[in-house]
Amino acid sequence: QVQLVESGGGLVQAGGSLRLSCAASRRTRIAYAVGWFRQAPGKERDFVAHINWSGGSTYYADSVKGRFTISRDNAKNTVYLQMNSLKPEDTAIYYCAGRPAGRAVGYSNNDYDYWGQGTQVTISS
C-alpha cells in the first residue's frame, strides 16, 4: 500500500504558475506509476497527466499539453505537477493517484489503486 499526500495548491491569477507535489507518506519499496486527476465543481474527476516509475514516459490530457509538466524524484518519493499559463478553467481539486509499475498508462480513475486527499487549485480571471 502506498499513501500519497498532495500539496502546493492555492489561489493564483490567470497566466500564473503553481507546482503541485505528491509525496509518499512513508518510504516505500513499491515501484509505482502516478497519475494526476482533477475535479471541478459539478463535474467528474478527469485525467490530467501520468508518469511511469522511471519518469521516462509521460502522458497528458489535451487540455494541458504544453502548459503542464509532470516529473518525479524517486529519491524523495515525490511526483510533481508544474502548471504554467493557468486558466480559470483549470480551477479544480487536484488529486494524485498511484498504481503498481509495469502496467500500461492509466487514463481512468479505476486504473489507480492509491489516492491522495486532494489539493484545491483556484485560478482567478
PDB file of C-alpha atoms in Angstrom:
ATOM      1  CA  GLN A   1       0.000   0.000   0.000  1.00  0.00           C
ATOM      2  CA  VAL A   2       1.244   3.486  -0.865  1.00  0.00           C
ATOM      3  CA  GLN A   3      -0.144   6.535   0.922  1.00  0.00           C
ATOM      4  CA  LEU A   4       0.001   9.754  -1.068  1.00  0.00           C
ATOM      5  CA  VAL A   5      -0.242  13.344   0.128  1.00  0.00           C
ATOM      6  CA  GLU A   6      -0.707  16.319  -2.200  1.00  0.00           C
ATOM      7  CA  SER A   7       0.426  19.860  -1.502  1.00  0.00           C
ATOM      8  CA  GLY A   8       1.047  23.103  -3.344  1.00  0.00           C
ATOM      9  CA  GLY A   9      -2.451  24.177  -4.245  1.00  0.00           C
ATOM     10  CA  GLY A  10      -3.626  27.734  -3.863  1.00  0.00           C
ATOM     11  CA  LEU A  11      -5.131  30.812  -5.483  1.00  0.00           C
ATOM     12  CA  VAL A  12      -3.357  32.435  -8.421  1.00  0.00           C
ATOM     13  CA  GLN A  13      -4.296  34.779 -11.222  1.00  0.00           C
ATOM     14  CA  ALA A  14      -4.788  33.610 -14.763  1.00  0.00           C
ATOM     15  CA  GLY A  15      -1.459  33.291 -16.522  1.00  0.00           C
ATOM     16  CA  GLY A  16       0.315  32.366 -13.328  1.00  0.00           C
ATOM     17  CA  SER A  17       2.008  29.158 -12.233  1.00  0.00           C
ATOM     18  CA  LEU A  18       1.781  26.609  -9.455  1.00  0.00           C
ATOM     19  CA  ARG A  19       3.704  23.467  -8.661  1.00  0.00           C
ATOM     20  CA  LEU A  20       1.871  20.626  -7.001  1.00  0.00           C
ATOM     21  CA  SER A  21       3.664  17.889  -5.107  1.00  0.00           C
ATOM     22  CA  CYS A  22       2.563  14.339  -4.426  1.00  0.00           C
ATOM     23  CA  ALA A  23       4.627  12.696  -1.718  1.00  0.00           C
ATOM     24  CA  ALA A  24       4.514   9.151  -0.438  1.00  0.00           C
ATOM     25  CA  SER A  25       3.802   9.463   3.258  1.00  0.00           C
ATOM     26  CA  ARG A  26       6.483   6.971   4.097  1.00  0.00           C
ATOM     27  CA  ARG A  27       9.352   5.391   2.282  1.00  0.00           C
ATOM     28  CA  THR A  28       8.057   2.564   0.145  1.00  0.00           C
ATOM     29  CA  ARG A  29       9.734  -0.286  -1.703  1.00  0.00           C
ATOM     30  CA  ILE A  30       6.821  -0.466  -4.112  1.00  0.00           C
ATOM     31  CA  ALA A  31       7.522   0.787  -7.629  1.00  0.00           C
ATOM     32  CA  TYR A  32       4.510   2.787  -8.709  1.00  0.00           C
ATOM     33  CA  ALA A  33       3.340   4.958 -11.554  1.00  0.00           C
ATOM     34  CA  VAL A  34       1.469   8.154 -10.743  1.00  0.00           C
ATOM     35  CA  GLY A  35      -1.382   9.990 -12.326  1.00  0.00           C
ATOM     36  CA  TRP A  36      -2.785  13.429 -11.649  1.00  0.00           C
ATOM     37  CA  PHE A  37      -6.525  13.955 -11.914  1.00  0.00           C
ATOM     38  CA  ARG A  38      -8.745  16.956 -11.269  1.00  0.00           C
ATOM     39  CA  GLN A  39     -12.361  17.505 -10.373  1.00  0.00           C
ATOM     40  CA  ALA A  40     -14.136  20.784 -10.948  1.00  0.00           C
ATOM     41  CA  PRO A  41     -17.383  21.575  -9.110  1.00  0.00           C
ATOM     42  CA  GLY A  42     -20.266  19.571 -10.523  1.00  0.00           C
ATOM     43  CA  LYS A  43     -18.026  17.609 -12.880  1.00  0.00           C
ATOM     44  CA  GLU A  44     -16.406  14.210 -12.960  1.00  0.00           C
ATOM     45  CA  ARG A  45     -12.816  13.619 -11.938  1.00  0.00           C
ATOM     46  CA  ASP A  46     -10.745  13.760 -15.119  1.00  0.00           C
ATOM     47  CA  PHE A  47      -7.284  12.603 -16.118  1.00  0.00           C
ATOM     48  CA  VAL A  48      -4.596  15.277 -16.300  1.00  0.00           C
ATOM     49  CA  ALA A  49      -1.199  13.570 -16.556  1.00  0.00           C
ATOM     50  CA  HIS A  50       0.637  10.314 -15.942  1.00  0.00           C
ATOM     51  CA  ILE A  51       4.243   9.360 -15.330  1.00  0.00           C
ATOM     52  CA  ASN A  52       5.760   5.919 -15.176  1.00  0.00           C
ATOM     53  CA  TRP A  53       8.083   4.665 -12.448  1.00  0.00           C
ATOM     54  CA  SER A  54      11.336   5.693 -14.124  1.00  0.00           C
ATOM     55  CA  GLY A  55       9.990   9.059 -15.219  1.00  0.00           C
ATOM     56  CA  GLY A  56      10.905   8.289 -18.809  1.00  0.00           C
ATOM     57  CA  SER A  57       7.330   8.197 -20.096  1.00  0.00           C
ATOM     58  CA  THR A  58       4.758  10.915 -19.576  1.00  0.00           C
ATOM     59  CA  TYR A  59       1.258  11.455 -20.898  1.00  0.00           C
ATOM     60  CA  TYR A  60      -1.051  14.458 -20.791  1.00  0.00           C
ATOM     61  CA  ALA A  61      -4.645  15.376 -21.402  1.00  0.00           C
ATOM     62  CA  ASP A  62      -5.014  17.549 -24.500  1.00  0.00           C
ATOM     63  CA  SER A  63      -6.307  20.408 -22.377  1.00  0.00           C
ATOM     64  CA  VAL A  64      -2.993  20.748 -20.508  1.00  0.00           C
ATOM     65  CA  LYS A  65      -0.412  19.768 -23.109  1.00  0.00           C
ATOM     66  CA  GLY A  66       2.278  22.391 -23.449  1.00  0.00           C
ATOM     67  CA  ARG A  67       1.290  24.044 -20.155  1.00  0.00           C
ATOM     68  CA  PHE A  68       1.697  21.306 -17.521  1.00  0.00           C
ATOM     69  CA  THR A  69       4.727  19.122 -16.858  1.00  0.00           C
ATOM     70  CA  ILE A  70       4.771  16.017 -14.708  1.00  0.00           C
ATOM     71  CA  SER A  71       8.042  14.832 -13.209  1.00  0.00           C
ATOM     72  CA  ARG A  72       9.298  12.760 -10.296  1.00  0.00           C
ATOM     73  CA  ASP A  73      12.176  12.413  -7.883  1.00  0.00           C
ATOM     74  CA  ASN A  74      12.191   8.847  -6.621  1.00  0.00           C
ATOM     75  CA  ALA A  75      14.926   9.630  -4.101  1.00  0.00           C
ATOM     76  CA  LYS A  76      12.372  11.911  -2.434  1.00  0.00           C
ATOM     77  CA  ASN A  77       9.373   9.676  -3.183  1.00  0.00           C
ATOM     78  CA  THR A  78       7.739  12.715  -4.753  1.00  0.00           C
ATOM     79  CA  VAL A  79       5.958  13.444  -8.017  1.00  0.00           C
ATOM     80  CA  TYR A  80       5.448  16.999  -9.228  1.00  0.00           C
ATOM     81  CA  LEU A  81       2.982  18.733 -11.491  1.00  0.00           C
ATOM     82  CA  GLN A  82       4.292  22.050 -12.773  1.00  0.00           C
ATOM     83  CA  MET A  83       1.386  24.110 -14.052  1.00  0.00           C
ATOM     84  CA  ASN A  84       2.075  27.180 -16.177  1.00  0.00           C
ATOM     85  CA  SER A  85      -0.140  29.590 -18.103  1.00  0.00           C
ATOM     86  CA  LEU A  86      -3.004  28.738 -15.809  1.00  0.00           C
ATOM     87  CA  LYS A  87      -6.561  29.453 -16.889  1.00  0.00           C
ATOM     88  CA  PRO A  88      -9.771  29.866 -14.879  1.00  0.00           C
ATOM     89  CA  GLU A  89     -10.947  26.537 -16.318  1.00  0.00           C
ATOM     90  CA  ASP A  90      -8.046  24.829 -14.543  1.00  0.00           C
ATOM     91  CA  THR A  91      -9.813  25.531 -11.249  1.00  0.00           C
ATOM     92  CA  ALA A  92     -10.450  22.198  -9.538  1.00  0.00           C
ATOM     93  CA  ILE A  93      -9.392  19.895  -6.757  1.00  0.00           C
ATOM     94  CA  TYR A  94      -6.271  18.098  -7.938  1.00  0.00           C
ATOM     95  CA  TYR A  95      -5.623  14.518  -6.876  1.00  0.00           C
ATOM     96  CA  CYS A  96      -2.621  12.305  -7.329  1.00  0.00           C
ATOM     97  CA  ALA A  97      -3.049   8.575  -7.623  1.00  0.00           C
ATOM     98  CA  GLY A  98      -0.714   5.611  -7.733  1.00  0.00           C
ATOM     99  CA  ARG A  99      -0.709   2.190  -9.302  1.00  0.00           C
ATOM    100  CA  PRO A 100       1.910  -0.557  -9.378  1.00  0.00           C
ATOM    101  CA  ALA A 101       4.565  -0.086 -12.055  1.00  0.00           C
ATOM    102  CA  GLY A 102       4.620  -2.242 -15.152  1.00  0.00           C
ATOM    103  CA  ARG A 103       1.084  -1.650 -16.386  1.00  0.00           C
ATOM    104  CA  ALA A 104       0.094   0.425 -19.398  1.00  0.00           C
ATOM    105  CA  VAL A 105      -0.684   4.090 -18.836  1.00  0.00           C
ATOM    106  CA  GLY A 106      -3.943   4.637 -16.972  1.00  0.00           C
ATOM    107  CA  TYR A 107      -6.413   7.310 -18.021  1.00  0.00           C
ATOM    108  CA  SER A 108      -9.315   6.229 -15.829  1.00  0.00           C
ATOM    109  CA  ASN A 109      -9.948   6.629 -12.110  1.00  0.00           C
ATOM    110  CA  ASN A 110     -10.390   2.859 -11.904  1.00  0.00           C
ATOM    111  CA  ASP A 111      -6.859   2.286 -13.181  1.00  0.00           C
ATOM    112  CA  TYR A 112      -5.351   3.523  -9.910  1.00  0.00           C
ATOM    113  CA  ASP A 113      -5.144   1.859  -6.520  1.00  0.00           C
ATOM    114  CA  TYR A 114      -3.918   4.627  -4.201  1.00  0.00           C
ATOM    115  CA  TRP A 115      -5.305   8.149  -3.896  1.00  0.00           C
ATOM    116  CA  GLY A 116      -4.340  11.309  -2.078  1.00  0.00           C
ATOM    117  CA  GLN A 117      -6.821  13.598  -0.349  1.00  0.00           C
ATOM    118  CA  GLY A 118      -6.633  16.345  -2.979  1.00  0.00           C
ATOM    119  CA  THR A 119      -5.462  19.934  -3.057  1.00  0.00           C
ATOM    120  CA  GLN A 120      -7.532  22.913  -4.207  1.00  0.00           C
ATOM    121  CA  VAL A 121      -6.336  24.994  -7.138  1.00  0.00           C
ATOM    122  CA  THR A 122      -8.237  28.196  -7.878  1.00  0.00           C
ATOM    123  CA  ILE A 123      -7.455  30.440 -10.828  1.00  0.00           C
ATOM    124  CA  SER A 124      -8.923  33.927 -10.842  1.00  0.00           C
ATOM    125  CA  SER A 125      -9.613  35.772 -14.071  1.00  0.00           C
TER     126      SER A 125
END
